[in-house]
PDB file of C-alpha atoms in Angstrom:
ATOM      1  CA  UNK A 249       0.000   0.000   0.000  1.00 44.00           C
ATOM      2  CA  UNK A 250       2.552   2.326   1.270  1.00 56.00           C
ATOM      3  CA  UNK A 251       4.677   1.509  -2.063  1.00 63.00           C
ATOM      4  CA  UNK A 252       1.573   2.318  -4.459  1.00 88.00           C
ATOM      5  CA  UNK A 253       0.963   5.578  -2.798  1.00 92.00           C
ATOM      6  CA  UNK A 254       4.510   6.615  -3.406  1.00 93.00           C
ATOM      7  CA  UNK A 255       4.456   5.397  -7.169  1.00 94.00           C
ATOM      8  CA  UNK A 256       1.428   7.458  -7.453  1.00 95.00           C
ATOM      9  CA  UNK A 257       2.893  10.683  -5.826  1.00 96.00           C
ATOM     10  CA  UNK A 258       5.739  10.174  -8.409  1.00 95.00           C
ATOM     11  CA  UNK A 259       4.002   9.541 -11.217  1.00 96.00           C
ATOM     12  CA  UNK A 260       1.658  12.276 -10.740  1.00 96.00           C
ATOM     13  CA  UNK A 261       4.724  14.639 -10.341  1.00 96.00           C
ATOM     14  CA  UNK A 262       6.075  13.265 -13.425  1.00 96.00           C
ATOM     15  CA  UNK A 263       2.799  14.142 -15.209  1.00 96.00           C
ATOM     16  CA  UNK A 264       2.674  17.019 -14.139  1.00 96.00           C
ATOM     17  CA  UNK A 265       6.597  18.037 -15.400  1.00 96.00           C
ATOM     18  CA  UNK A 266       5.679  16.452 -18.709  1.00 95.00           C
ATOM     19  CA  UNK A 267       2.232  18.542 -18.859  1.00 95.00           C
ATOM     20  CA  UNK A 268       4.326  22.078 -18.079  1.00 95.00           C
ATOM     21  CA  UNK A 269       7.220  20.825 -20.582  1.00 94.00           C
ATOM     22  CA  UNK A 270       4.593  20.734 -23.558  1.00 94.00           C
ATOM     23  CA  UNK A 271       3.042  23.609 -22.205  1.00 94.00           C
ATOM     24  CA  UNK A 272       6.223  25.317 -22.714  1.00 94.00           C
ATOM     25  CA  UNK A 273       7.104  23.378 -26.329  1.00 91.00           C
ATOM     26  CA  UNK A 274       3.660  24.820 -27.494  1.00 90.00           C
ATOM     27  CA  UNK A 275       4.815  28.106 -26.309  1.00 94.00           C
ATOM     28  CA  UNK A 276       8.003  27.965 -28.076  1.00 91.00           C
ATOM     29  CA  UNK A 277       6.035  26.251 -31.016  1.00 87.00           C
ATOM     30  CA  UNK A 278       3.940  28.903 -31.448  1.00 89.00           C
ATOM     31  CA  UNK A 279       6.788  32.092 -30.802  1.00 93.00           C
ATOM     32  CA  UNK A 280       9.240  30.435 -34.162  1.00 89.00           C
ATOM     33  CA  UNK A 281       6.421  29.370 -36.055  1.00 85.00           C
ATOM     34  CA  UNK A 282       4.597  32.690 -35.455  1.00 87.00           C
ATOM     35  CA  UNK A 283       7.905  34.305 -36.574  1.00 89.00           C
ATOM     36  CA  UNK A 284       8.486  32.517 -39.430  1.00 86.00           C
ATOM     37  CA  UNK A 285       4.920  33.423 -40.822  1.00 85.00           C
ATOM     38  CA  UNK A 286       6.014  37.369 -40.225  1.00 88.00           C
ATOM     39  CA  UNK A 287       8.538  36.920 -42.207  1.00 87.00           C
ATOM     40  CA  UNK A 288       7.003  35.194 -44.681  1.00 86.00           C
ATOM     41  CA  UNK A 289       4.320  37.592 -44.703  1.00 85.00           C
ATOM     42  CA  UNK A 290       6.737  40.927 -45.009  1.00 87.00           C
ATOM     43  CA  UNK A 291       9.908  39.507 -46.918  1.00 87.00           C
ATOM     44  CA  UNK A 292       8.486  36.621 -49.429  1.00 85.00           C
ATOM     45  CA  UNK A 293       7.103  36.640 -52.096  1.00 89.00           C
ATOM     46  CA  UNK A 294       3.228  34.804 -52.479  1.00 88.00           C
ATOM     47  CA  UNK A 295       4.633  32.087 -54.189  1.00 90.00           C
ATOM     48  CA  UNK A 296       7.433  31.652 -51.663  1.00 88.00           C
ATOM     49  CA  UNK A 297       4.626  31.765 -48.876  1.00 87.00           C
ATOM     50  CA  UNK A 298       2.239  29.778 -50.236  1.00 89.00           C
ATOM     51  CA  UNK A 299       5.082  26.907 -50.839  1.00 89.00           C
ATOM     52  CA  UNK A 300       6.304  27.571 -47.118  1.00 87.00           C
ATOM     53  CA  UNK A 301       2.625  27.367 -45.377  1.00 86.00           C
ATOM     54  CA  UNK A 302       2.299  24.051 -47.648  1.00 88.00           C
ATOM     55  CA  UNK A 303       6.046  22.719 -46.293  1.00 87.00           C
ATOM     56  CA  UNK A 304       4.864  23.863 -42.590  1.00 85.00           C
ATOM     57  CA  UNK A 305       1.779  22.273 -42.533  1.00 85.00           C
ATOM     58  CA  UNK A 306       2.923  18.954 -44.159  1.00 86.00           C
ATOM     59  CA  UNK A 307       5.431  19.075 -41.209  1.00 85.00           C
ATOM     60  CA  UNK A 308       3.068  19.812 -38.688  1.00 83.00           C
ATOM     61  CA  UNK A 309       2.037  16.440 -37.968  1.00 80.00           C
ATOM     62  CA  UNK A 310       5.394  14.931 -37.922  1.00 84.00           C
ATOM     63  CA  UNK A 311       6.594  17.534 -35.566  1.00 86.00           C
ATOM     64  CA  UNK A 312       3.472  16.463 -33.359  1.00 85.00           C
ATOM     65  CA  UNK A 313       4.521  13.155 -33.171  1.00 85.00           C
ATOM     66  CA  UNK A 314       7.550  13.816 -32.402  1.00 87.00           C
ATOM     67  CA  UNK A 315       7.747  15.960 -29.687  1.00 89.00           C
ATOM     68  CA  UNK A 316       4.280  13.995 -27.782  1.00 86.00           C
ATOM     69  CA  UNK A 317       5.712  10.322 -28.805  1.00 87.00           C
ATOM     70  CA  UNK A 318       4.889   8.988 -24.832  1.00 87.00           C
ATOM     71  CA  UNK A 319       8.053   6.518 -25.261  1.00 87.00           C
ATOM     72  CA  UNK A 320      10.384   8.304 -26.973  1.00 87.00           C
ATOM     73  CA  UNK A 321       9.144  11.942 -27.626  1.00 88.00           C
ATOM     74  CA  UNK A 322      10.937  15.214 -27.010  1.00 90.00           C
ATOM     75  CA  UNK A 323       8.866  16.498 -24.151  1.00 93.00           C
ATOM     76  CA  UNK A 324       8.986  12.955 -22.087  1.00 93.00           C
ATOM     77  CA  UNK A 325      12.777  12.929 -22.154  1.00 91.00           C
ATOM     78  CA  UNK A 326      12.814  16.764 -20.917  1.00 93.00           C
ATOM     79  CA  UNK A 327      10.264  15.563 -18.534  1.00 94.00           C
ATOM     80  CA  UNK A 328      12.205  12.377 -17.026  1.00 93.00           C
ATOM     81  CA  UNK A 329      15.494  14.435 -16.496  1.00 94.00           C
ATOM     82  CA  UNK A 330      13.643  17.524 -15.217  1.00 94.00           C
ATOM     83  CA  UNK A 331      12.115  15.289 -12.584  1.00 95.00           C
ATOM     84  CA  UNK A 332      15.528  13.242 -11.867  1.00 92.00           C
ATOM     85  CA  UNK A 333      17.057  16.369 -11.625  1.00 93.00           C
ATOM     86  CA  UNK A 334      14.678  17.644  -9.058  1.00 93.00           C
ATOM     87  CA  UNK A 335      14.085  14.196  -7.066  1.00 93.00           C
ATOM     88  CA  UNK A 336      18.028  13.705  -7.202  1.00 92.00           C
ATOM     89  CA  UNK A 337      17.964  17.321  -4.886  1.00 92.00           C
ATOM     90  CA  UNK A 338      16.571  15.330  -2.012  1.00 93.00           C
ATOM     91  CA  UNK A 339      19.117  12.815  -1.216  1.00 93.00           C
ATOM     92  CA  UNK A 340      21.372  15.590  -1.633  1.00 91.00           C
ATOM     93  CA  UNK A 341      21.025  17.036   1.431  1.00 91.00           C
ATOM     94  CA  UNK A 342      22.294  13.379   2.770  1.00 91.00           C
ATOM     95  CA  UNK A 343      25.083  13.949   0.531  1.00 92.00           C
ATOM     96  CA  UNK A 344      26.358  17.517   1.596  1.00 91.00           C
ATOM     97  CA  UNK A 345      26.252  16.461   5.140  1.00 91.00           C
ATOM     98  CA  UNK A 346      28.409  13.346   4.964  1.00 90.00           C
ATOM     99  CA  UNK A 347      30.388  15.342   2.958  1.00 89.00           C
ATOM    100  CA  UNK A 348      30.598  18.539   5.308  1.00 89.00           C
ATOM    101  CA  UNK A 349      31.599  15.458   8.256  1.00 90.00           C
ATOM    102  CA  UNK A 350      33.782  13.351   6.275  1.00 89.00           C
ATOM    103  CA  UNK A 351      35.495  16.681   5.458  1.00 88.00           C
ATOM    104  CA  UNK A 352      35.862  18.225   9.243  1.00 88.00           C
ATOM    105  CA  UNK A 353      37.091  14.785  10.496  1.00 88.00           C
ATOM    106  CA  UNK A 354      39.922  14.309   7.811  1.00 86.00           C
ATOM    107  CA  UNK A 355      40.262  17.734   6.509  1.00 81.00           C
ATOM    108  CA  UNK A 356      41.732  16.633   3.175  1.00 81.00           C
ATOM    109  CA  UNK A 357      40.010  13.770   1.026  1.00 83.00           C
ATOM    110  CA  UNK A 358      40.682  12.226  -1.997  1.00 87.00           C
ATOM    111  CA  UNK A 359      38.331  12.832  -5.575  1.00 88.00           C
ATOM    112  CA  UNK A 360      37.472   9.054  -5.527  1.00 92.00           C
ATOM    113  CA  UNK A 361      35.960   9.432  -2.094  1.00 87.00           C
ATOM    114  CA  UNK A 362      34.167  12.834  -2.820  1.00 87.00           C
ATOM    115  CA  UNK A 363      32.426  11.671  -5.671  1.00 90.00           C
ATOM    116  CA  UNK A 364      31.172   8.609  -3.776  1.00 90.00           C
ATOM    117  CA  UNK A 365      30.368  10.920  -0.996  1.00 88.00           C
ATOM    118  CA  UNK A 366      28.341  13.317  -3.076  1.00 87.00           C
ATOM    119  CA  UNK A 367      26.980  10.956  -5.713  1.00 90.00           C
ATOM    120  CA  UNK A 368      26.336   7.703  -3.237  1.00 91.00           C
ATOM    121  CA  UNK A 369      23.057   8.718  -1.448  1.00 92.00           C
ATOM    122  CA  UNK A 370      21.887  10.033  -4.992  1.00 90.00           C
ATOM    123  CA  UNK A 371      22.084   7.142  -6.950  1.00 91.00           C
ATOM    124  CA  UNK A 372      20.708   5.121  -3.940  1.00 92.00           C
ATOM    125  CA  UNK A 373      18.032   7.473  -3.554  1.00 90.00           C
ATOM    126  CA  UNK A 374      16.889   6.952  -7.247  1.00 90.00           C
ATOM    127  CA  UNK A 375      16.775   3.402  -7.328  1.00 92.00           C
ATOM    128  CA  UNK A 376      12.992   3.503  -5.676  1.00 92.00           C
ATOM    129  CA  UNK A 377      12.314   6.226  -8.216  1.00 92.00           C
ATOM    130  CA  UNK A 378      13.051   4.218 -11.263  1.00 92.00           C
ATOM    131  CA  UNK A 379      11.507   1.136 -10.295  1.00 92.00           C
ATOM    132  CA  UNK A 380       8.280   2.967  -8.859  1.00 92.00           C
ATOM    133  CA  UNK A 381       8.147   5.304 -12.551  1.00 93.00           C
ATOM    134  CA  UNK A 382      10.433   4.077 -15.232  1.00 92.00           C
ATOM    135  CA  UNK A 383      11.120   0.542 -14.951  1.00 91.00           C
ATOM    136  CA  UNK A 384       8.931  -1.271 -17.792  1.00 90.00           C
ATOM    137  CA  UNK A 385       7.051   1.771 -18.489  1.00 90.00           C
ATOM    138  CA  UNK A 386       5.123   1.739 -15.696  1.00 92.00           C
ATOM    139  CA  UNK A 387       4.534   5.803 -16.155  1.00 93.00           C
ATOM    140  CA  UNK A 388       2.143   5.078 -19.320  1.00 93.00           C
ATOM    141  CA  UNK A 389      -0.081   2.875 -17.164  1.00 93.00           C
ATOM    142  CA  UNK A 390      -0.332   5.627 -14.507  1.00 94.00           C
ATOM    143  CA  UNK A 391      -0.742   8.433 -17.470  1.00 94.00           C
ATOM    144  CA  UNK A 392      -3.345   6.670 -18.704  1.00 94.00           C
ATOM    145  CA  UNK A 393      -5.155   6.815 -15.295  1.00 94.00           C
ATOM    146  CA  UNK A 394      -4.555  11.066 -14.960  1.00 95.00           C
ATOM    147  CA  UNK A 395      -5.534  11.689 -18.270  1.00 94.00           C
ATOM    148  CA  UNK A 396      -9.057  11.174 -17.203  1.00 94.00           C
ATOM    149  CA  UNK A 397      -8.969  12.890 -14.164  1.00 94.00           C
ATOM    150  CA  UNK A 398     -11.161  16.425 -13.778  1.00 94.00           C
ATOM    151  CA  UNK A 399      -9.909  19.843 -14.117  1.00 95.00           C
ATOM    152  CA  UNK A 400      -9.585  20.255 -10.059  1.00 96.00           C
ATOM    153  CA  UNK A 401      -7.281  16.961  -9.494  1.00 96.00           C
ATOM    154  CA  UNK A 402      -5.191  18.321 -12.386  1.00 96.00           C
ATOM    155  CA  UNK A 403      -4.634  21.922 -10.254  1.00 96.00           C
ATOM    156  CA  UNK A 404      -4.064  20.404  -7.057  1.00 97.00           C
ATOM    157  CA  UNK A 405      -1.541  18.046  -8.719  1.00 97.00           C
ATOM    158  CA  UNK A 406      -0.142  21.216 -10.505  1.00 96.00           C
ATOM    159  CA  UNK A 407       0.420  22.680  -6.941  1.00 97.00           C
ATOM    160  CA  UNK A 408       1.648  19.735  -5.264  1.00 97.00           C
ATOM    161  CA  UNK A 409       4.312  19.140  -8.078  1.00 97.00           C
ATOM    162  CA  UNK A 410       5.658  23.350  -8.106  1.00 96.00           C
ATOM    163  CA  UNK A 411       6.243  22.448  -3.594  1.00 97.00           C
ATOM    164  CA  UNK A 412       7.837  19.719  -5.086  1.00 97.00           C
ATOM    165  CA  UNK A 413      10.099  21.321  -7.415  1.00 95.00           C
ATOM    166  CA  UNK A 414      10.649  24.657  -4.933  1.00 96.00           C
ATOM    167  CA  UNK A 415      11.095  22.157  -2.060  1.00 96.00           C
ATOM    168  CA  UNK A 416      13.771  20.228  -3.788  1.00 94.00           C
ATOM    169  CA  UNK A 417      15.654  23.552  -4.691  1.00 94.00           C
ATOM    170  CA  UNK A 418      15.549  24.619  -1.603  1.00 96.00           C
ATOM    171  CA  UNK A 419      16.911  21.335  -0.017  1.00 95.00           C
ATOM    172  CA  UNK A 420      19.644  21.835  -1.779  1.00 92.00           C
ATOM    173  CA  UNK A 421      20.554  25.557  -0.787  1.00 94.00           C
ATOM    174  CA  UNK A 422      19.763  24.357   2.586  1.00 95.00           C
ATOM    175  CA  UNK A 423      22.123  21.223   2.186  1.00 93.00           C
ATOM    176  CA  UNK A 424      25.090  23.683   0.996  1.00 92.00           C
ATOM    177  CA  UNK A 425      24.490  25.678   3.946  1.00 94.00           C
ATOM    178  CA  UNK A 426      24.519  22.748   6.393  1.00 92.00           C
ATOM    179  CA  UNK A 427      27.728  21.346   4.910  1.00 90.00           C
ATOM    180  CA  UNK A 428      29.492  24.987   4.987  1.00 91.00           C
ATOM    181  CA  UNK A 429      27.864  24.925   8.481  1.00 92.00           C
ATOM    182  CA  UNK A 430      29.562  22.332   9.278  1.00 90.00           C
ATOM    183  CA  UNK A 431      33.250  22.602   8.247  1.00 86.00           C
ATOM    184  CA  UNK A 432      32.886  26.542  10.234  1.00 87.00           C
ATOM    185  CA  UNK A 433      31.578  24.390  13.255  1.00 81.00           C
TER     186      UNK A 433
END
């Protein structure tokens, strides 16, 4: 039970990233393609324009696919390492304070060490994460689920994951300051 409630929270958090990362593609989308048709409009010619609205919206649904692909598309890889990225910022704070101790006690240690220090509790800490999202797909199943969720689970799931994301910056700020807190001890 306890182990499906955390693959939920994840995987909701991970829908969420991927919704805001193809909000932001469609953003983008629309700025360059926007652009393009201003300067179509102002510096070509109509034959050149008509022949470049034809090419863009032949494209159109090729560039769909693949930026939305759920497997292998643009915004799901910018989505996986957005939320690795901000996941991997709670273990941290594990890492920066062995480091901060191993550091006081011995005062000099080597690279191999540091690294294992730093990137030790990370990659532990991730190992739940990619068997509770990534492992064998599971996120699909679970996106499958949200996608027919109302309008009011999708805000509170927006909220939860932007305290996620703040939370896990903050963590590590705070984890910097604890180690630095440390070696001044």
């Amino acid at each position: 039970m306890v182990e499906d409630r955390f693959a939920y929270f994840l995987n909701a958090v991970h829908y969420c990233i991927w919704l805001h990362e193809i909000l932001i593609g469609n953003f983008i989308h629309k700025l360059v393609f926007g652009s393009i048709r201003l300067f179509a409009k102002y510096m070509c010619s109509r034959n050149c324009q008509e022949r470049l609205y034809a090419y863009m919206a032949m494209r159109e649904q090729q560039i769909y696919e693949f930026k939305h692909d759920k497997k292998n598309g643009v915004y799901i890889g910018l989505s996986k390492y957005e939320f690795g990225y901000v996941y991997s910022c709670y273990p941290c704070f594990l890492s920066f304070l062995m480091f901060g101790l191993i550091l006081k006690i011995n005062g000099d240690i080597t690279p191999i060490v540091m690294i294992g220090t730093l990137a030790g509790p990370i990659g532990l800490g991730y190992i739940p994460v990619y068997k509770a999202v990534f492992s064998n797909n599971r996120y699909l199943e679970y996106f499958k689920e949200f996608e027919k969720e109302n309008r009011a689970w999708h805000r509170k799931w927006a909220r939860i994951t932007t305290a996620f994301c703040i939370g896990g910056v903050l963590i590590s700020l705070l984890s910097i300051a604890a180690a630095w807190a440390i070696l001044l001890w």
